[in-house]
Coordinates of C-alpha atoms in Angstrom, one line a residue:
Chain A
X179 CA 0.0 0.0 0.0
X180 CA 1.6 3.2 -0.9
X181 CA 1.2 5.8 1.7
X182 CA -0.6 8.8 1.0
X183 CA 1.3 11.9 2.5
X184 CA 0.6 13.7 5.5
X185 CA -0.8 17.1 4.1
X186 CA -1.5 19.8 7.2
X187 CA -5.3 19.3 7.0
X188 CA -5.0 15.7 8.6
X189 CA -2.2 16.7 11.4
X190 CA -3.8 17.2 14.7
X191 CA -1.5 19.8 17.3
X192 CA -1.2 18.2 20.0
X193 CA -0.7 21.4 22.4
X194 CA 2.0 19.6 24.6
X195 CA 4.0 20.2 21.8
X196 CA 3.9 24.0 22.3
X197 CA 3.2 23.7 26.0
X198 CA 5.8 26.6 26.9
X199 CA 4.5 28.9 24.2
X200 CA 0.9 28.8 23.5
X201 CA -2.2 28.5 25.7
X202 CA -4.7 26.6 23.8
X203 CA -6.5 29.7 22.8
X204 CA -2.9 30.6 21.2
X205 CA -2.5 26.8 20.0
X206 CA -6.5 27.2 18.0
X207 CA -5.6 30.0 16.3
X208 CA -2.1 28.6 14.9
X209 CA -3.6 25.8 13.5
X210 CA -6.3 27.7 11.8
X211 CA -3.8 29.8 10.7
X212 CA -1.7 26.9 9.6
X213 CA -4.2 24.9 8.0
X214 CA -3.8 22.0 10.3
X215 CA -6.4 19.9 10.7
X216 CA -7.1 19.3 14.8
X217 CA -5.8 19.8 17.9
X218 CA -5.4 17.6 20.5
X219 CA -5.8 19.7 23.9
X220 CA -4.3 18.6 26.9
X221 CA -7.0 19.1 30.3
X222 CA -4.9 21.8 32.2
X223 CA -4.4 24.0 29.3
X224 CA -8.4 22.9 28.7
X225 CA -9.4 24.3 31.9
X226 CA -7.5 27.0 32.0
X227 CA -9.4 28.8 28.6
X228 CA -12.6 27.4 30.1
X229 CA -14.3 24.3 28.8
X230 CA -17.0 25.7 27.1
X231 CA -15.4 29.0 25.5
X232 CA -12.3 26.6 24.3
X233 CA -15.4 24.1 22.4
X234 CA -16.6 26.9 20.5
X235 CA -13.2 28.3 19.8
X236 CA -12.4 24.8 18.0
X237 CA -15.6 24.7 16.4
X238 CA -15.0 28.2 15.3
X239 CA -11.6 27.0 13.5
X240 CA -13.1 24.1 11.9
X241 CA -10.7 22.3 13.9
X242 CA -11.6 18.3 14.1
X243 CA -10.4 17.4 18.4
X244 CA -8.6 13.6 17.7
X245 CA -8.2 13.0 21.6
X246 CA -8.1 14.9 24.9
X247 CA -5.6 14.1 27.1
X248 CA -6.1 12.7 29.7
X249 CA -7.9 10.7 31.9
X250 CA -6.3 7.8 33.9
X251 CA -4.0 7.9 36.5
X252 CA -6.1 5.3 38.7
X253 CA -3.6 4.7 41.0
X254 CA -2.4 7.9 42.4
X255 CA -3.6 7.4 45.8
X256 CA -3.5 3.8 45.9
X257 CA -7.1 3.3 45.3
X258 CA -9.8 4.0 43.3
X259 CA -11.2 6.5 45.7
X260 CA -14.1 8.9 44.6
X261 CA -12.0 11.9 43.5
X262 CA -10.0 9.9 41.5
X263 CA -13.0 8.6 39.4
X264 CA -15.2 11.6 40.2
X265 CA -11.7 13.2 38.2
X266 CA -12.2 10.5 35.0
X267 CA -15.6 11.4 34.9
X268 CA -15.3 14.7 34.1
X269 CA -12.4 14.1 31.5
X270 CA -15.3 11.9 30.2
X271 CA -17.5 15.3 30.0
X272 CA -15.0 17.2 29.0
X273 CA -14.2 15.4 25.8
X274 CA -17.2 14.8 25.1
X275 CA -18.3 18.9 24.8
X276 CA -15.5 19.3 22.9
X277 CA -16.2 16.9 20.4
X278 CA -13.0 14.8 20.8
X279 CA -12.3 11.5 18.9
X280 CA -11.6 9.8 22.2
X281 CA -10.1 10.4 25.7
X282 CA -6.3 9.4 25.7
X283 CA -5.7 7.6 29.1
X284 CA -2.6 7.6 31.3
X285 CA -3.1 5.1 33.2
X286 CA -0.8 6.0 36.1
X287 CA 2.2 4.0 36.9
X288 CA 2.7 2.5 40.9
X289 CA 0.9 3.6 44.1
X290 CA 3.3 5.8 46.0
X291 CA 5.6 3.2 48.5
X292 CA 4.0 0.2 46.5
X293 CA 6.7 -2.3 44.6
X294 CA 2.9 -4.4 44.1
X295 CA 3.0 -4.2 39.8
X296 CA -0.2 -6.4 39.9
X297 CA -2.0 -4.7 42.1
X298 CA -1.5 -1.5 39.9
X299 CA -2.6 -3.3 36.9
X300 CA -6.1 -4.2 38.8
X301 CA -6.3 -0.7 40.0
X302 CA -6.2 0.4 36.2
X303 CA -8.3 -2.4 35.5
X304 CA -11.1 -1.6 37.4
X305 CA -10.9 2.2 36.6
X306 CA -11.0 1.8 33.2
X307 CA -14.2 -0.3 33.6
X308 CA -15.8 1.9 35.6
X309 CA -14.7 5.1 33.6
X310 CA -16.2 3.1 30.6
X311 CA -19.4 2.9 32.0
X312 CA -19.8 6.6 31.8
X313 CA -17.9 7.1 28.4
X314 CA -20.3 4.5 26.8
X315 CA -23.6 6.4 28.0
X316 CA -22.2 9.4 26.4
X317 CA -20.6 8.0 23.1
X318 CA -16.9 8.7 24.5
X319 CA -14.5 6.1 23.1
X320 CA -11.8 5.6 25.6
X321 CA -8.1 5.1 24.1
X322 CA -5.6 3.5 26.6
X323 CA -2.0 4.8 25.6
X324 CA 0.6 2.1 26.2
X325 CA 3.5 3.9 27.5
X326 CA 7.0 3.3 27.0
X327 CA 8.5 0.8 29.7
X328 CA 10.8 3.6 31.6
X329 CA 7.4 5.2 32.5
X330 CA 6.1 1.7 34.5
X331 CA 6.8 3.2 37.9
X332 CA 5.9 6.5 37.4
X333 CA 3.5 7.2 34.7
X334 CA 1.9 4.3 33.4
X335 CA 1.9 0.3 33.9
X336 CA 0.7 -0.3 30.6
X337 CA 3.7 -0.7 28.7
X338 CA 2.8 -2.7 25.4
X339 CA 0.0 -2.7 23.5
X340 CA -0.4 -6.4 23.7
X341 CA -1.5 -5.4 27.9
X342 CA -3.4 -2.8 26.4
X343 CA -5.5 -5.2 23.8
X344 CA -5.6 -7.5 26.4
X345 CA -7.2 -5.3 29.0
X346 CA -9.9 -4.2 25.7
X347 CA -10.6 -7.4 25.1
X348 CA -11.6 -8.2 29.1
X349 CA -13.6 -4.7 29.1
X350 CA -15.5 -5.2 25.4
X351 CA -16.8 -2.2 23.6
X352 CA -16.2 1.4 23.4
X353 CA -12.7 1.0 24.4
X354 CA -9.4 0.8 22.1
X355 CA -5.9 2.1 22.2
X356 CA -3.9 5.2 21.4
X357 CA -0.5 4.1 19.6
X358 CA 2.9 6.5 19.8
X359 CA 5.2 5.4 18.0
X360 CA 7.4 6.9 20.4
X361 CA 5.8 4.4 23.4
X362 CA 6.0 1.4 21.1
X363 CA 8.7 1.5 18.2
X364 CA 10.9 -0.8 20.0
X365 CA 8.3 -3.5 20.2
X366 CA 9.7 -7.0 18.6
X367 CA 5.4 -7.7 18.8
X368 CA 4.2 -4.2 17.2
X369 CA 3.0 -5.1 13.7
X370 CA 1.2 -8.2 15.0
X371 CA -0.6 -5.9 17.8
X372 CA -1.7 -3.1 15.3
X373 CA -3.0 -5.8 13.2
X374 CA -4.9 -6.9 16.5
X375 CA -6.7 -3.8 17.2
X376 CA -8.1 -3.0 14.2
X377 CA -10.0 -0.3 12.8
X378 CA -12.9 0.2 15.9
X379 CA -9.7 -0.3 18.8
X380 CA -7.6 1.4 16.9
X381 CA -8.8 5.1 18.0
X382 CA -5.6 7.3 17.8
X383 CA -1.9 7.7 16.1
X384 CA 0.6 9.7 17.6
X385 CA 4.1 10.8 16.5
X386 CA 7.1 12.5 17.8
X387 CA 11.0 10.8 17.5
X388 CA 13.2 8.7 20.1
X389 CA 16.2 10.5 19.9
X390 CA 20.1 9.1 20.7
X391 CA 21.0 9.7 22.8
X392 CA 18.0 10.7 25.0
X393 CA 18.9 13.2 27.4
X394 CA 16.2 13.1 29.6
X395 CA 13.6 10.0 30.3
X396 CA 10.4 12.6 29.8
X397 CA 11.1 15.5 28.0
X398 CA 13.7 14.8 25.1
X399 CA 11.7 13.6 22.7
X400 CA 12.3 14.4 18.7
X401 CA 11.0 16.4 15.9
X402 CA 9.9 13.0 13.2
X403 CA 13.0 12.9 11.4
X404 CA 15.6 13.2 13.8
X405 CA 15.2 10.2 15.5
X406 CA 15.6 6.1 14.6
X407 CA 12.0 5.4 14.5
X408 CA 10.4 4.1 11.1
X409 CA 7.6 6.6 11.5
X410 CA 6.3 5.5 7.9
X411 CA 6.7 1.8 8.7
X412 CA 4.3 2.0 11.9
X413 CA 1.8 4.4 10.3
X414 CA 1.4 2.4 7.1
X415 CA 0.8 -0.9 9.5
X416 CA -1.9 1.3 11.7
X417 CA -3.2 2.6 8.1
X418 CA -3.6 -0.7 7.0
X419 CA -6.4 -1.7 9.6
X420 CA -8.6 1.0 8.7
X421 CA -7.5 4.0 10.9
X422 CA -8.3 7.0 9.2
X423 CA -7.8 9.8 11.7
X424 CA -5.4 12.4 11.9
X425 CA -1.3 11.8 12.9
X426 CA -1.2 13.6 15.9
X427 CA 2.2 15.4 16.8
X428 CA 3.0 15.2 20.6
X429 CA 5.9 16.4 21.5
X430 CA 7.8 17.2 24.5
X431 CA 10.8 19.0 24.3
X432 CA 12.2 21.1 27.4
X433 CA 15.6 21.2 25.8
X434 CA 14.7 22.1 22.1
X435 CA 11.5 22.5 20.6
X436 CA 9.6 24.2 24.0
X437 CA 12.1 27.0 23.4
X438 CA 11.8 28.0 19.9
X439 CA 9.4 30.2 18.0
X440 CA 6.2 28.2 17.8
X441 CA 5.3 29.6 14.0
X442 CA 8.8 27.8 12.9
X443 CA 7.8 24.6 15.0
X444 CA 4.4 24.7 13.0
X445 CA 6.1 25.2 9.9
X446 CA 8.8 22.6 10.6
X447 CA 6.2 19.4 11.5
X448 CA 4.3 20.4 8.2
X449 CA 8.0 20.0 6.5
X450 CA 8.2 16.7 8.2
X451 CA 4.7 15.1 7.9
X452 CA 5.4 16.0 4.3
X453 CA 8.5 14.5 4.2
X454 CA 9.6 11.7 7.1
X455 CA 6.0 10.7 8.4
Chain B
X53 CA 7.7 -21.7 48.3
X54 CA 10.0 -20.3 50.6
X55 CA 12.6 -18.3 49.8
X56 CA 16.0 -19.0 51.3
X57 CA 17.9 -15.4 52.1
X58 CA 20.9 -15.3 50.0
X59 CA 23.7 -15.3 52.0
X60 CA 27.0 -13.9 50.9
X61 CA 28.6 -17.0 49.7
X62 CA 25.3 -17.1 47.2
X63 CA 26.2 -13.6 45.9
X64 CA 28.1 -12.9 42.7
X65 CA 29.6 -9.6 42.1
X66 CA 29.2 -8.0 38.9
X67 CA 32.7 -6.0 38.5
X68 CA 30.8 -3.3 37.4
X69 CA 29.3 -2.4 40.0
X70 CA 32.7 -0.9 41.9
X71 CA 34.0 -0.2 38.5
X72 CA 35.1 3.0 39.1
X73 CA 36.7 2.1 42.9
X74 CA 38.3 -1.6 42.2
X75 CA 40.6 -3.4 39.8
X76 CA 39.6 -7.3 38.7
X77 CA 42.3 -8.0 41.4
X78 CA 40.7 -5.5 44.1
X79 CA 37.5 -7.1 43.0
X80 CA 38.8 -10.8 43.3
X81 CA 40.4 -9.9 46.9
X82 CA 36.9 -8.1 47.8
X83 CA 34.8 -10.8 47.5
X84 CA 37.1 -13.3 49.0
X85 CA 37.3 -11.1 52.3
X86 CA 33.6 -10.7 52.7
X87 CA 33.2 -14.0 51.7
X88 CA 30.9 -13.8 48.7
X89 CA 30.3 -17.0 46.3
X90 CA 31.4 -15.5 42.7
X91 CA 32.2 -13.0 40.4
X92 CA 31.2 -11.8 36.8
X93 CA 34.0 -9.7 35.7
X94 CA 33.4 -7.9 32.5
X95 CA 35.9 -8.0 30.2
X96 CA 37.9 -4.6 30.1
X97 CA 38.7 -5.3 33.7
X98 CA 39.9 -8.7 32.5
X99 CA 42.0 -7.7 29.6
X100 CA 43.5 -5.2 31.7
X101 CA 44.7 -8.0 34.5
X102 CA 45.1 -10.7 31.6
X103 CA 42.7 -13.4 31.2
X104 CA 45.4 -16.3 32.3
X105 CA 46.1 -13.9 35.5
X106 CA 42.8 -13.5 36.2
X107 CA 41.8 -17.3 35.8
X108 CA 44.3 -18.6 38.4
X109 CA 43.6 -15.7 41.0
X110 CA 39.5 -16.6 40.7
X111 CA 40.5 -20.4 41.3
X112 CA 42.8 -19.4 44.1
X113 CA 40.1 -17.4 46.0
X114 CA 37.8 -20.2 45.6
X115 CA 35.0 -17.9 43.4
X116 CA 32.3 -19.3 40.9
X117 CA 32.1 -17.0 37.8
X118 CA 28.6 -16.6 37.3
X119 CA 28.9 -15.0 33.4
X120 CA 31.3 -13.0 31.9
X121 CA 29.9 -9.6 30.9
X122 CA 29.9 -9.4 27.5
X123 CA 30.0 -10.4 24.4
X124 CA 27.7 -9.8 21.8
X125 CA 27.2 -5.9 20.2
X126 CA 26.5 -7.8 16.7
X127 CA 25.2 -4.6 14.9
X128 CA 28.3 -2.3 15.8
X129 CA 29.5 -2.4 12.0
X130 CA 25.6 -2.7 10.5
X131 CA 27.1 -5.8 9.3
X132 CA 28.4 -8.9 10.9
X133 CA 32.4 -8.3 9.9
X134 CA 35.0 -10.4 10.6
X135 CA 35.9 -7.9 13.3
X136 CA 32.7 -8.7 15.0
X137 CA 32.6 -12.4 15.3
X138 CA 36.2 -12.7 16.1
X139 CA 35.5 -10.4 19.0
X140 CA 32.6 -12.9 20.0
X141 CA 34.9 -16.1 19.4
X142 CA 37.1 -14.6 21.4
X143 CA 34.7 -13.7 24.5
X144 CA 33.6 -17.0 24.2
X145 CA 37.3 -18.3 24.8
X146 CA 37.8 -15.7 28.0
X147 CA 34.2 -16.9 29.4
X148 CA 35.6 -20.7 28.9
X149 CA 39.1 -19.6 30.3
X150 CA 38.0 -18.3 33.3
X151 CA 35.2 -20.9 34.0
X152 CA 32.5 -18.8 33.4
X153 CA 29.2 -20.1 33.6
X154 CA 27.7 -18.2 31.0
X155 CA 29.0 -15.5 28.4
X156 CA 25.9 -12.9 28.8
X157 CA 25.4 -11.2 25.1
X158 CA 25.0 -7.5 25.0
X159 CA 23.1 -7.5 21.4
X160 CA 23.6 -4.6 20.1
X161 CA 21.0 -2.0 18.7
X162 CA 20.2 0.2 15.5
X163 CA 23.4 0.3 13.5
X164 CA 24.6 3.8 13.0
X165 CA 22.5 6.0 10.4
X166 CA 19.9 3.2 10.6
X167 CA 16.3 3.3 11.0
X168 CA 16.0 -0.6 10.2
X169 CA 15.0 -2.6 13.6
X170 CA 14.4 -5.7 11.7
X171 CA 17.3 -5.3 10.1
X172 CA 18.9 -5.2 13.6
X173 CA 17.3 -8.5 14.9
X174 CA 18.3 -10.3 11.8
X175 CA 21.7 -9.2 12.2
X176 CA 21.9 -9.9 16.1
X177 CA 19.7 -13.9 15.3
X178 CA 22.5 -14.3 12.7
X179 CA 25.5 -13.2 15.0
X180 CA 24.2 -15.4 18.2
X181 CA 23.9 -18.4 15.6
X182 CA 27.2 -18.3 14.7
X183 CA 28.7 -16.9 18.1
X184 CA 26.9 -20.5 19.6
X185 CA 28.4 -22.9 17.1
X186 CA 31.7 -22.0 18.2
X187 CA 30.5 -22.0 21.7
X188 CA 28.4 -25.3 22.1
X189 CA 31.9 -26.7 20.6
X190 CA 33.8 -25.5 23.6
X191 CA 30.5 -26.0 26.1
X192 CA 30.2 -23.0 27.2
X193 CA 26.2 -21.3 27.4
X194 CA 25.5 -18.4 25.6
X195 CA 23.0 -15.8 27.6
X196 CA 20.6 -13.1 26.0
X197 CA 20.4 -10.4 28.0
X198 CA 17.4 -8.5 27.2
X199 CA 17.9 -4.9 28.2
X200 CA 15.4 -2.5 29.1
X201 CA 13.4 -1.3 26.2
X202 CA 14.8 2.4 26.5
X203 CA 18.3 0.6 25.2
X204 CA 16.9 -0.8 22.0
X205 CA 18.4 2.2 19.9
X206 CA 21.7 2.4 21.6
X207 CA 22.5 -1.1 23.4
X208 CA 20.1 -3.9 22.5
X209 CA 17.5 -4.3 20.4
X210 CA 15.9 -7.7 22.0
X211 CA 14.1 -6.2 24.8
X212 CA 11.9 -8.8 25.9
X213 CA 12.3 -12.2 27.8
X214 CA 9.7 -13.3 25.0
X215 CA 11.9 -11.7 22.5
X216 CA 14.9 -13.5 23.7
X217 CA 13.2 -17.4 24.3
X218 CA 11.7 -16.9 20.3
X219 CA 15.6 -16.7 19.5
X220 CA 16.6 -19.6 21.7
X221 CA 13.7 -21.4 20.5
X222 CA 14.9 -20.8 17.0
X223 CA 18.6 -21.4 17.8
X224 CA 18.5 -24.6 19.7
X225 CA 20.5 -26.3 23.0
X226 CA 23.2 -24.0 23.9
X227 CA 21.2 -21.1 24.4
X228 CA 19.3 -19.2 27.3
X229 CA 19.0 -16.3 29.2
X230 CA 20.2 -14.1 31.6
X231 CA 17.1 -12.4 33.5
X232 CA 18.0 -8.9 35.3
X233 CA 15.4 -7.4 37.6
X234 CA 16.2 -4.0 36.0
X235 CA 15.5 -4.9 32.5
X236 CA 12.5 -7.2 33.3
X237 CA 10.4 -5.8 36.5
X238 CA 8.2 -3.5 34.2
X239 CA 6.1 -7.3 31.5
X240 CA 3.2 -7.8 32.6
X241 CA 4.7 -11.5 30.5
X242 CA 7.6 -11.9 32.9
X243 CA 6.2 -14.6 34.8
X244 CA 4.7 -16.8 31.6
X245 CA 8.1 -16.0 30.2
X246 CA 10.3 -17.3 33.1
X247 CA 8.2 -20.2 33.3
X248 CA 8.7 -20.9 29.5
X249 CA 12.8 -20.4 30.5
X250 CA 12.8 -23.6 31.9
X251 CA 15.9 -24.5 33.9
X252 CA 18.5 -25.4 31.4
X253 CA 17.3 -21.7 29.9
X254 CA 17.9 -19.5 33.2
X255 CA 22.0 -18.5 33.2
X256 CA 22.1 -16.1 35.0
X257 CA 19.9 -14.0 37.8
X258 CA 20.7 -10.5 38.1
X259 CA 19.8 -7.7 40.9
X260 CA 19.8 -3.9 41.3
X261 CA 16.8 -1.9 41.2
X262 CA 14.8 0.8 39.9
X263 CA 15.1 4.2 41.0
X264 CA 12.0 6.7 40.9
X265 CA 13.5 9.6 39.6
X266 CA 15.7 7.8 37.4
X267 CA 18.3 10.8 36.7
X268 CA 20.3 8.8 34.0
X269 CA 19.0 6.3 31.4
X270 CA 22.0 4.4 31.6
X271 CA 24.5 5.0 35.1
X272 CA 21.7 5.5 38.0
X273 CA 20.5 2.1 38.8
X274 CA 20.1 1.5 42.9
X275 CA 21.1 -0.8 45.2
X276 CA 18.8 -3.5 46.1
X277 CA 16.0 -2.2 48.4
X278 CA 16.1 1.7 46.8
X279 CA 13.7 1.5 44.1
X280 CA 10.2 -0.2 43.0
X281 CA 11.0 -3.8 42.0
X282 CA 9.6 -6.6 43.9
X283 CA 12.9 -8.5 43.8
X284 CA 12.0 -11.2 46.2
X285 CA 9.2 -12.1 43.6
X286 CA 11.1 -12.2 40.4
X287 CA 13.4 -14.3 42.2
X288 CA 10.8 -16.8 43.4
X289 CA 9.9 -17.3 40.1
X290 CA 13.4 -17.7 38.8
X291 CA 14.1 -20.2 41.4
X292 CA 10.9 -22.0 40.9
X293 CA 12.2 -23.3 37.3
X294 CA 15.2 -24.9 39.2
X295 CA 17.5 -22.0 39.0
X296 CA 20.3 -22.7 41.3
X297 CA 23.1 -20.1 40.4
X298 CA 24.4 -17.1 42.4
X299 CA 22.4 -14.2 42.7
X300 CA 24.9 -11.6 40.3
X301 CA 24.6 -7.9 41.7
X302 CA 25.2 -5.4 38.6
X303 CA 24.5 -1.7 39.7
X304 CA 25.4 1.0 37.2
X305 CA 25.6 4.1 39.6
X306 CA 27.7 7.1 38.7
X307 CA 25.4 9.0 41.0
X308 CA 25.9 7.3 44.0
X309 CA 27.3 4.1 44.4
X310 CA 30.3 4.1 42.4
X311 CA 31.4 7.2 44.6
X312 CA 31.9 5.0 47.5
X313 CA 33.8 3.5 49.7
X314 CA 33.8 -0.6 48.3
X315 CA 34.4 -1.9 51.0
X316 CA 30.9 0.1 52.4
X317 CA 29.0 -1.0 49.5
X318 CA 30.0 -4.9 49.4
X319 CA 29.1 -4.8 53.0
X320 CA 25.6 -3.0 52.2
X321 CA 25.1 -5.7 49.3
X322 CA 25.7 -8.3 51.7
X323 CA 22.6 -6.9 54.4
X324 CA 20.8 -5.9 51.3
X325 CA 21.0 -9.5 50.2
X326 CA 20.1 -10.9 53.3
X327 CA 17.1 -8.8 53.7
X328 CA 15.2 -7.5 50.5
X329 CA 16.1 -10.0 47.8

């Protein structure tokens, strides 16, 4: 299958990409003004423009939303207490008003003091299902995001998405799986997984670059191109099942790309989904 | 099943762990006088003292060699040159010099320039196959390591216990692993995957932890005890396939550990040893 470029019109912003720079009222206008074709807001910069001025704003731009990040972290206090669902609900809500493909989850990585890896997976689990219940009575598909391994203590403690398929196929329908290549490139089991999910599970595509060396475990990630992934490679498999969204550029950069001018960074990821993506 | 502490003379020192503080020789005396059971040098520290040297010092203090760190690093070149298999020909001769009981394979990741990481496995399959003929010729085991998946650009591309047993299933007798804690805590497949191991799989057992920050991808591992992984659980499960080598401490630790006093830090791996492993 030949691979149809990625023309601005079907890259989503991910605002985490110009975290430093732009609010998202800031972030809405670029992409209008750079013909892209979404934006993928993250909640605080969400909640900080206001949830319902910041729907109308995308609307306004003809912007298409292809995930809000993020709901998850179930296991921040060490149980699924009522804030920490009450917290998914509302990234439910949220999503959902601003007309947003799906809600990316972070899962969260291990209860503070815990070493207990299986107890954090039924934590996640269990939130997930109940989050779903609420996602499914509004029409909110909800995307786990495998994330790389270094983040299993921290971040997330779904780390492939063979765990993250497996957890779908427990939990049934309405739920599927964001796939970074960042989070995933180095997976011996990839093509088999994205063959797995398939077009309904298959709910968002994300891409940034895994840099060498990396500098820093969370914020030295790449402009596509300037890393060793096979960005074409992994989006031609996820392609190839039927997911027709938009590539989503997530990147986050402390020591390069948060400091530049964020009209050259726009410029520059057209320049690459054109070219390396 | 109940796990028996490991007491020193069931301890293997990884010479990399006081790399920066001791000599093979210091290392050799060190764990003589605090009575561990072995050793795994790696082999700069053995060139340095001369592999005949070494060999008769390690007999002399009575000391297992639990695997000889490493050979392996089959996509250095992007091809497998004569430079590259000598090299492994050769670490399989120092591993059988010295008694070794394993030589522990370092695979190597991306070559240089490439974005390729089939390419990469192909290469690394191809280089163990023909690093094992020489070595089930001499009798010595060959051990994949799989590293953490953050080293699959820069150190090894096999990242996986699956990963590793798919190429020892592929290659034959001869063949196995060497499981680290570090590299392994995070699979929510470790335990099917040790099971698969088998006994006459498992070479090696290595220890250390993970820290949360981790402040450097590569030198900021912590002792035993410091970070997240339930050790004592990986090493039921090891043990439960009829492992019976030493437990091999390897701690990479420019922050910390490496800036101390050896003598302090054998005698910390010893209580460490006795009471969170």
């Amino acid at each position: 299958m030949a691979l149809s470029p990625v023309t601005p019109d079907r890259i989503s912003l991910n605002t985490a990409t110009l975290r430093e720079q732009w609010s998202l009222a800031d972030c809405i206008d670029g992409c209008q003004r750079h013909g892209f074709g979404g934006i993928a807001p993250w909640r605080d910069k969400l909640q900080e423009m206001g949830v319902d001025r910041a729907a109308r704003a995308i609307r306004a731009a003809g912007l298409s939303v292809s995930g809000l990040c993020r709901g998850g972290w179930f296991t921040e206090e060490g149980a699924l207490t009522p804030a920490v669902i009450d917290d998914n609900i509302r990234a439910v809500d949220e999503a959902a008003e601003i007309g947003a493909a799906c809600l990316v989850m972070v899962v969260g990585g291990l209860p503070k003091g815990s070493r207990d890896i299986g107890l954090a997976h039924g934590l996640v689990e269990e939130g997930l299902a109940r989050t779903l219940e609420h996602a499914r009575s509004v029409g909110m598909p909800v995307a786990i995001e495998p994330l790389h391994p270094m983040y299993a203590a921290d971040r997330a403690c779904v780390n492939t998405m063979r765990h993250a398929l497996d957890i779908c196929d427990r939990l049934g329908p309405g739920i599927g799986v964001a796939c970074d290549v960042y989070h995933v490139w180095w997976d011996p089991d990839l093509a088999e997984q994205i063959e797995r999910t398939g077009t309904e599970r298959m709910l968002a595509f994300h891409v940034c670059d895994w840099l060498v060396p990396t500098r820093d475990m969370l914020t030295d990630r790449g402009m596509m191109g300037d890393g060793v992934i096979d960005i074409p490679a992994i989006r031609a498999q996820v392609e190839s099942v039927g997911f027709s969204g938009l590539t989503e550029v997530e990147i986050f950069s402390a020591l390069d790309w948060w400091k530049r001018d964020p009209d050259e960074v726009m410029q520059i990821i057209i320049e690459r989904c054109a070219k390396v993506v």
